[in-house]
XYZ file of C-alpha atoms in Angstrom:
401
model
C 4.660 -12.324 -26.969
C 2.043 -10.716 -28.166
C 2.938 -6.999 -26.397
C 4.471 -4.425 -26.402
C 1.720 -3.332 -23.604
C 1.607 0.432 -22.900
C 2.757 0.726 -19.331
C 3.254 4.198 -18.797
C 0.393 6.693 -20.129
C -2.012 8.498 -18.661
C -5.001 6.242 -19.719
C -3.338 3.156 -18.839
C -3.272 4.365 -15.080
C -6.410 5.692 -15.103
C -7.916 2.354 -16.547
C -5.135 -0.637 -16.532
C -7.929 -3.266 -16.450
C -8.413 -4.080 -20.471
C -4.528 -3.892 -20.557
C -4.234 -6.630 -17.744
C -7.126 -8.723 -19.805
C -4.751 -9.402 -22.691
C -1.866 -9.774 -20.913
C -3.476 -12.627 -19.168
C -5.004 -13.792 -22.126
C -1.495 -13.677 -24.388
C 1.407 -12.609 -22.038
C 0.645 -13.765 -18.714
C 4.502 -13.304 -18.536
C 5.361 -10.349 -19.935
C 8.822 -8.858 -20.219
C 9.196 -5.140 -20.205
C 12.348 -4.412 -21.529
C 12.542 -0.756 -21.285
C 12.386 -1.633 -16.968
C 13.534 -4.742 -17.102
C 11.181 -6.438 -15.109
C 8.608 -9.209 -15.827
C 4.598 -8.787 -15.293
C 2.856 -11.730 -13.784
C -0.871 -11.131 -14.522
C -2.550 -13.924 -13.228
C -3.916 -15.637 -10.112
C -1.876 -18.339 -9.635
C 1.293 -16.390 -10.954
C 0.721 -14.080 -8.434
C 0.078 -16.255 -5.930
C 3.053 -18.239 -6.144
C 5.105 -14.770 -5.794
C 3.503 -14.178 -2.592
C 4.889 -17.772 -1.907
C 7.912 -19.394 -3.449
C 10.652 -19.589 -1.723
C 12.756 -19.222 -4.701
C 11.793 -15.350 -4.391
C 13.817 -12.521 -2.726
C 12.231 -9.743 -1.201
C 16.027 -8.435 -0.608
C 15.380 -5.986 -3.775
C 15.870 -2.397 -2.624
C 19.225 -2.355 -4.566
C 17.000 -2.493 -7.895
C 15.260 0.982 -7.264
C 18.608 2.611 -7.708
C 18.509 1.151 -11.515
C 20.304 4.608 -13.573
C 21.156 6.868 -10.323
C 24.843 8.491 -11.503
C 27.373 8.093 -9.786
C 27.095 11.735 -8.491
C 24.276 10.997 -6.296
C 26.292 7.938 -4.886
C 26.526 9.706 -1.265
C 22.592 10.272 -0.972
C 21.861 6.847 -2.875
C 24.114 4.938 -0.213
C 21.927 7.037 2.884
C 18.484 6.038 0.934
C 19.363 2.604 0.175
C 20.931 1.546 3.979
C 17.070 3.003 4.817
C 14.669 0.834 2.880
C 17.212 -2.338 3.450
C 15.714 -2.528 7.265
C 12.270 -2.416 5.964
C 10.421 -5.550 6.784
C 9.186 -5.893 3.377
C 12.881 -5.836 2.029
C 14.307 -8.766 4.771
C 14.592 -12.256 3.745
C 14.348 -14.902 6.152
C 15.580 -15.779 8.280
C 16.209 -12.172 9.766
C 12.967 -11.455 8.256
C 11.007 -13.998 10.788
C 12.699 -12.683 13.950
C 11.543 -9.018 13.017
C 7.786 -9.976 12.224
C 7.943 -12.257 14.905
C 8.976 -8.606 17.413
C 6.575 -6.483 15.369
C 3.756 -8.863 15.260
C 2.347 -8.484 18.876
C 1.608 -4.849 18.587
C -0.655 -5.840 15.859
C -2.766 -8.408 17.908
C -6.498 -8.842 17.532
C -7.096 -7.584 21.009
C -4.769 -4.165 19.936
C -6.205 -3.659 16.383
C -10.041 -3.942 17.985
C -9.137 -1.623 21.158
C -8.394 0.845 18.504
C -11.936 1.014 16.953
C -13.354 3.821 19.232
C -10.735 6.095 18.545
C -10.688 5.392 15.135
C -14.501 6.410 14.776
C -13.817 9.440 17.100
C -11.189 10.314 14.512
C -13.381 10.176 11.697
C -16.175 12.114 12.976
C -13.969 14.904 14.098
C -12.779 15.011 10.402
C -16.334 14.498 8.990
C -17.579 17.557 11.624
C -14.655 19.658 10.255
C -16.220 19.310 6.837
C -19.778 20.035 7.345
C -21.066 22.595 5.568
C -18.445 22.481 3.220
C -20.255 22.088 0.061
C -17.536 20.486 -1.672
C -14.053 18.953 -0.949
C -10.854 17.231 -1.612
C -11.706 13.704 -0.215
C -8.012 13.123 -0.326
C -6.441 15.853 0.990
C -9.548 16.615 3.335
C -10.727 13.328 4.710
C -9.060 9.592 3.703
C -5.611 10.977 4.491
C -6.016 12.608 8.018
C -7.634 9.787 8.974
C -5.434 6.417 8.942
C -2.854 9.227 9.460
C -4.342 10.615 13.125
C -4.603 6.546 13.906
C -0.976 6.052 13.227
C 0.434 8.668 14.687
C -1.440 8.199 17.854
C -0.435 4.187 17.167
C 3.147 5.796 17.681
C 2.734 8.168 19.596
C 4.123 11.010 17.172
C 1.991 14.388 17.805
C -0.589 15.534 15.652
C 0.824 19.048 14.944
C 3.450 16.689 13.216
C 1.341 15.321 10.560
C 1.756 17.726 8.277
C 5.397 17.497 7.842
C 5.555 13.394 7.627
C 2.897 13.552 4.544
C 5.634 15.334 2.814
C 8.144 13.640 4.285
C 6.630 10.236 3.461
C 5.719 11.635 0.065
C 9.445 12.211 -0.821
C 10.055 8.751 0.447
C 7.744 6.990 -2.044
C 9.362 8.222 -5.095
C 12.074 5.724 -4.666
C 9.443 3.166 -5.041
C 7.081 3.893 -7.986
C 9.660 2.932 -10.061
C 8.873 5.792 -12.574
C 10.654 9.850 -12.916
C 13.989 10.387 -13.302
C 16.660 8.235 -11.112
C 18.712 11.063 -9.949
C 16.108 13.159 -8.736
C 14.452 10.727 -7.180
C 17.169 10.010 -4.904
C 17.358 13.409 -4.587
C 13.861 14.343 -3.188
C 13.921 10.677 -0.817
C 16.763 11.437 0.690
C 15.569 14.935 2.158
C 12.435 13.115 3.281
C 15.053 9.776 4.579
C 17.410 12.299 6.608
C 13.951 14.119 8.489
C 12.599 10.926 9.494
C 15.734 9.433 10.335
C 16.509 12.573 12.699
C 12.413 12.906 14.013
C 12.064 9.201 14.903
C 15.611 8.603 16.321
C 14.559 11.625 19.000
C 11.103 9.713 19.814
C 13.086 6.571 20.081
C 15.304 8.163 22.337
C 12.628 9.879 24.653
C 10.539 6.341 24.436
C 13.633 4.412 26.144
C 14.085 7.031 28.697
C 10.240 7.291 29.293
C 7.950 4.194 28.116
C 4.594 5.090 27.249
C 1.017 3.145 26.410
C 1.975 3.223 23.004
C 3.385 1.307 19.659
C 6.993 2.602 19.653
C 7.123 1.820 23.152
C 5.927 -1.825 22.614
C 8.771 -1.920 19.925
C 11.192 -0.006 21.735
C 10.656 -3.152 24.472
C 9.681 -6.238 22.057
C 11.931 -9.352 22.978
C 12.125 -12.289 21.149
C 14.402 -14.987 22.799
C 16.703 -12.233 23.899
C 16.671 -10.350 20.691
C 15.602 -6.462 20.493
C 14.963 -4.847 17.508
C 18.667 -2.166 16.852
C 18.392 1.322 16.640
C 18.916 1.358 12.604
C 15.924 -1.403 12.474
C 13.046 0.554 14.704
C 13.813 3.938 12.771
C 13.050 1.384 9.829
C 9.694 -0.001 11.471
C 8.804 3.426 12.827
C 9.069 5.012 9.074
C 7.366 2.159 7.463
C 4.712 1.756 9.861
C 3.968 5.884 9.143
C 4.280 5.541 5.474
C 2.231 1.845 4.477
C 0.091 2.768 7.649
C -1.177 5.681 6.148
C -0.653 6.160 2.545
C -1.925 2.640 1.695
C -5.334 3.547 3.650
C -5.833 6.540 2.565
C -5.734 5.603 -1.221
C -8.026 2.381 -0.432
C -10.473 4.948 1.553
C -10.394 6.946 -2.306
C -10.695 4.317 -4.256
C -13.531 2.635 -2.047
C -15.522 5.771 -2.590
C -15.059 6.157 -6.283
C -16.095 2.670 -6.618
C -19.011 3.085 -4.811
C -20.050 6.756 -7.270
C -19.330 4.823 -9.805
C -21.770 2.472 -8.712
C -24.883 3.952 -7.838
C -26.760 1.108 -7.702
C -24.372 -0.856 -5.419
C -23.910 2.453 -3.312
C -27.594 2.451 -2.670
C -27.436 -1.163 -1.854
C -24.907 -0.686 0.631
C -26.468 2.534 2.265
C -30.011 0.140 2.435
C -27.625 -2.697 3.509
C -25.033 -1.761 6.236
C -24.553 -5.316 7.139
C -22.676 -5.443 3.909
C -19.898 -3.197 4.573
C -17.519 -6.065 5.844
C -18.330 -7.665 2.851
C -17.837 -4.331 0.414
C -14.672 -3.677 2.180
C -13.187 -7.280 0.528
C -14.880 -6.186 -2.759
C -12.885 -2.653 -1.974
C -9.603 -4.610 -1.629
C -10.187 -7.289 -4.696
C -11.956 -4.863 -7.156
C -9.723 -1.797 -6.894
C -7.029 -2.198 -4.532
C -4.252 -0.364 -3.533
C -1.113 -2.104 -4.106
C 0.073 -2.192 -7.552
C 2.533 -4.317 -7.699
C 4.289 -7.283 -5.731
C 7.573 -7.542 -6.072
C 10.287 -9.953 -5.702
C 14.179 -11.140 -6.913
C 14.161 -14.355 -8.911
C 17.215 -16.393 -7.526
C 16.392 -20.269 -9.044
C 15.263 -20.474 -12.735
C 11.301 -20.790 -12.294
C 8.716 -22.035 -14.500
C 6.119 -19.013 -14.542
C 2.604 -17.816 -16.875
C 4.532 -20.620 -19.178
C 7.683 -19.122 -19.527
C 11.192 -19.811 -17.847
C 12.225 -16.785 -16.313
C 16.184 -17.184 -15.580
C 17.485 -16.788 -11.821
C 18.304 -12.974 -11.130
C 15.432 -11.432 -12.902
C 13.129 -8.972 -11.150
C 9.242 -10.629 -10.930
C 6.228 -8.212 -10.748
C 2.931 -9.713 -9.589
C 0.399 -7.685 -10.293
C -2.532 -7.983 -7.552
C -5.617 -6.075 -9.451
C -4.780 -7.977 -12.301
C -4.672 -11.338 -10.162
C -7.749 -10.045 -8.332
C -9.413 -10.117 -11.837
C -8.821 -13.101 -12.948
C -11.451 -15.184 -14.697
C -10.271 -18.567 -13.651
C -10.893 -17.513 -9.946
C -13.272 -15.052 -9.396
C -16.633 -15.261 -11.130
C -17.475 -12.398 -13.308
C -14.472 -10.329 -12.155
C -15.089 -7.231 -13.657
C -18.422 -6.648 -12.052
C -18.223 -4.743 -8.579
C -20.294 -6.073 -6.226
C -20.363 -5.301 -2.194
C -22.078 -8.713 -1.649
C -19.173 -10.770 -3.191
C -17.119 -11.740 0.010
C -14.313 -12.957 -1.498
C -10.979 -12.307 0.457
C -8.948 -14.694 -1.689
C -7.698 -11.438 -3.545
C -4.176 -10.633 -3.318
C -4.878 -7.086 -2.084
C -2.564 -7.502 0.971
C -0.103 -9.557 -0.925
C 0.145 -13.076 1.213
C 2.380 -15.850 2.926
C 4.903 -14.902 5.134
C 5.338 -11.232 3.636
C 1.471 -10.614 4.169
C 0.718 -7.000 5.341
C 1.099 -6.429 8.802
C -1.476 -3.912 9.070
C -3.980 -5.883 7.153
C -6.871 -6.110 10.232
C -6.231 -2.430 10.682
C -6.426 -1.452 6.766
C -9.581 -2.810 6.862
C -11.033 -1.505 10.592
C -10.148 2.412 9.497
C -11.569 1.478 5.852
C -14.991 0.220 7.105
C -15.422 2.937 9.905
C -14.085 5.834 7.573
C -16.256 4.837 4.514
C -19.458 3.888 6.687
C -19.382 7.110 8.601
C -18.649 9.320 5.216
C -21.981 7.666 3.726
C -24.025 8.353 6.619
C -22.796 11.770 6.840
C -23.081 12.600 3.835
C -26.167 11.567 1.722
C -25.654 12.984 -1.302
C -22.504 12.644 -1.724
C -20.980 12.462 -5.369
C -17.903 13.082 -7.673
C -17.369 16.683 -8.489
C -15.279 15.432 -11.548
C -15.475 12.552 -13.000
C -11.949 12.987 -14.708
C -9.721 12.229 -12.038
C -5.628 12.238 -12.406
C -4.789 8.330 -11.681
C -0.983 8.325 -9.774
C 1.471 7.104 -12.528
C 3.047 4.467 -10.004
C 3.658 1.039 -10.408
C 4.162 0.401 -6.404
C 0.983 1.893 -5.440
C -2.830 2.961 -6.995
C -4.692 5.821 -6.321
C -5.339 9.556 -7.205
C -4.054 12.678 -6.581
C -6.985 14.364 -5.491
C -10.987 13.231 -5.555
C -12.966 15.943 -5.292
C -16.792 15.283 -4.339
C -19.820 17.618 -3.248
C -22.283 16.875 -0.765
């Protein structure tokens, strides 16, 4: 191997591309020892992860990796939580609950939601006028997707404020980077409130069905099978968590691709027809998800090494969604590309749910942002880059108009 790689500093999350160069040039199977967990860096690596059968997602025991023994109450709480997730199922439980959540995530559904997603955004955007400057963050990319999902299920909007923290606390268990103990510490506050806030909407839901996603839940039958009490707190968390958090971080990074960019910006402001187009380029250029991750159970032949059974695999999407020997000039950013054989939304049966609505709240929030806003451009260019390896993004993105 040609590594070690740094993995962990500041600049590497603020700019991870060179690094995933070379490690598909001279590692495309790298083994980080100090985590214990191989990097797959290219395309077909990647690919294969989103694919082979030979690979687990039944993994949530690994993010308790150096939690003492003194935290075993809280770990036992967090970990029975994220083993429900759908993204943590094998088959062949895995394919009855995709098959119960799938429906609510129809074409017809996803598209009925496009006026209210627009009405969203411009009551956020009308909020904002006249500010001068803001936290696009904090101000405009997260109350959006989060609004949707809410009203998706049903949870009030004087609400939100709590589940971003909430959700927060949640996702410390999966950046795979802090200390172990404290993380367990900090998800299990934000496990026990959503375990006690969506077991009460389940339980008003059953007694009084709305026009709603936890209703449809709440009532999805698949050849006599209902989704258990444990498994829709599970779906109701995850669906609030990946339905905003993801979107909201793709909304960011969208934009500071685009200031970055001034000429493609001014491209895509002369050429709105693009914007289905720049919302692929969004997803393959800097995308959200940082890593995809799965359990090794056969030996397996990958980037030219054999990686034993019982080894943790990372594929790394933006380094996949770089790669050379499939996209053509890679690093260039370019809203005309159209190329939606990135990885951004990982792929086979474990592709995201909530891919068609990722993408309907991206295009709406980021088209109605540039026509509000004109002049809009970074207020800093140094921004703080999260140090997670589950998920990419800043802390905060402040811009002026």
């Amino acid at each position: 191997m040609a590594g070690p790689y740094d993995l962990e500093s500041d600049s590497y999350f603020a700019d991870p591309y060179e690094t995933y160069a070379r490690m598909r040039r001279d590692d495309p199977a790298y083994f980080d020892q100090a985590r214990g967990i191989w990097f797959l860096t290219r395309y077909e690596d990647v690919y294969a992860v989103c694919r082979d059968k030979r690979m687990s997602v039944a993994r949530a025991d690994l993010f308790f990796a150096g939690v003492s023994r003194a935290m075993s109450e809280k770990t036992d709480v967090v970990r029975h939580f994220l083993t429900d997730w759908l993204n943590f199922v094998d088959p062949p439980r895995h394919t009855i609950l995709r098959k119960l959540q799938t429906p609510a995530f129809s074409a017809r559904k996803i598209a009925a939601l496009e006026s209210y997603i627009q009405q969203v955004a411009d009551t956020v955007l009308d909020a904002l006028a006249g500010a001068g400057q803001f936290d696009l963050i904090r101000d405009f990319s997260f109350p959006v997707p989060a609004q949707v999902i809410a009203h998706m299920l049903g949870v009030p909007p004087e609400d939100l404020g709590s589940f971003k923290g909430w959700t927060d606390d949640v996702f410390r268990m999966l950046a795979w980077s802090g200390d172990p103990d404290e993380n367990v510490a900090v998800a299990y506050d934000g496990v026990a409130s959503l375990t006690a806030y969506f077991r009460d909407l389940i339980r008003a839901r059953r007694k009084d069905p709305a026009d709603d996603l936890l209703s449809a839940l709440v009532e999805a039958d698949e050849d006599g099978q209902f989704l258990t009490g444990d498994e829709l707190v599970a779906a109701c968390a995850l669906l609030q968590i990946a339905g905003h958090e993801t979107t909201t971080h793709l909304i960011g990074n969208a934009v500071i691709a685009l200031l970055r960019h001034p000429d493609e910006l001014a491209r895509l402001r002369e050429n709105p027809q693009l914007m289905a187009s720049a919302v692929e380029e969004f997803l393959r250029y800097e995308g959200v998800s940082a890593s995809i991750s799965r359990l090794l159970l056969e030996d397996a032949e990958l980037g030219g090494q054999v990686i034993p059974a019982g080894q943790l695999l990372f594929g790394v999407p933006q380094a996949a969604n770089r790669d050379p020997a499939v996209f053509e000039d890679p690093d260039r950013f370019d809203v005309g590309r159209n190329d939606a054989r990135h990885l951004a939304f990982a792929g086979g049966p474990h592709l995201c749910l909530g891919a068609a609505l990722g993408r309907l709240e991206t295009r709406i929030a980021v088209s109605s942002l540039l026509a509000r806003f004109p002049d809009l451009a970074l207020a800093d260019d140094k921004l703080v880059w999260l140090k997670s390896l589950a998920i990419r993004g800043v802390e905060s993105l402040p811009v002026t108009v």
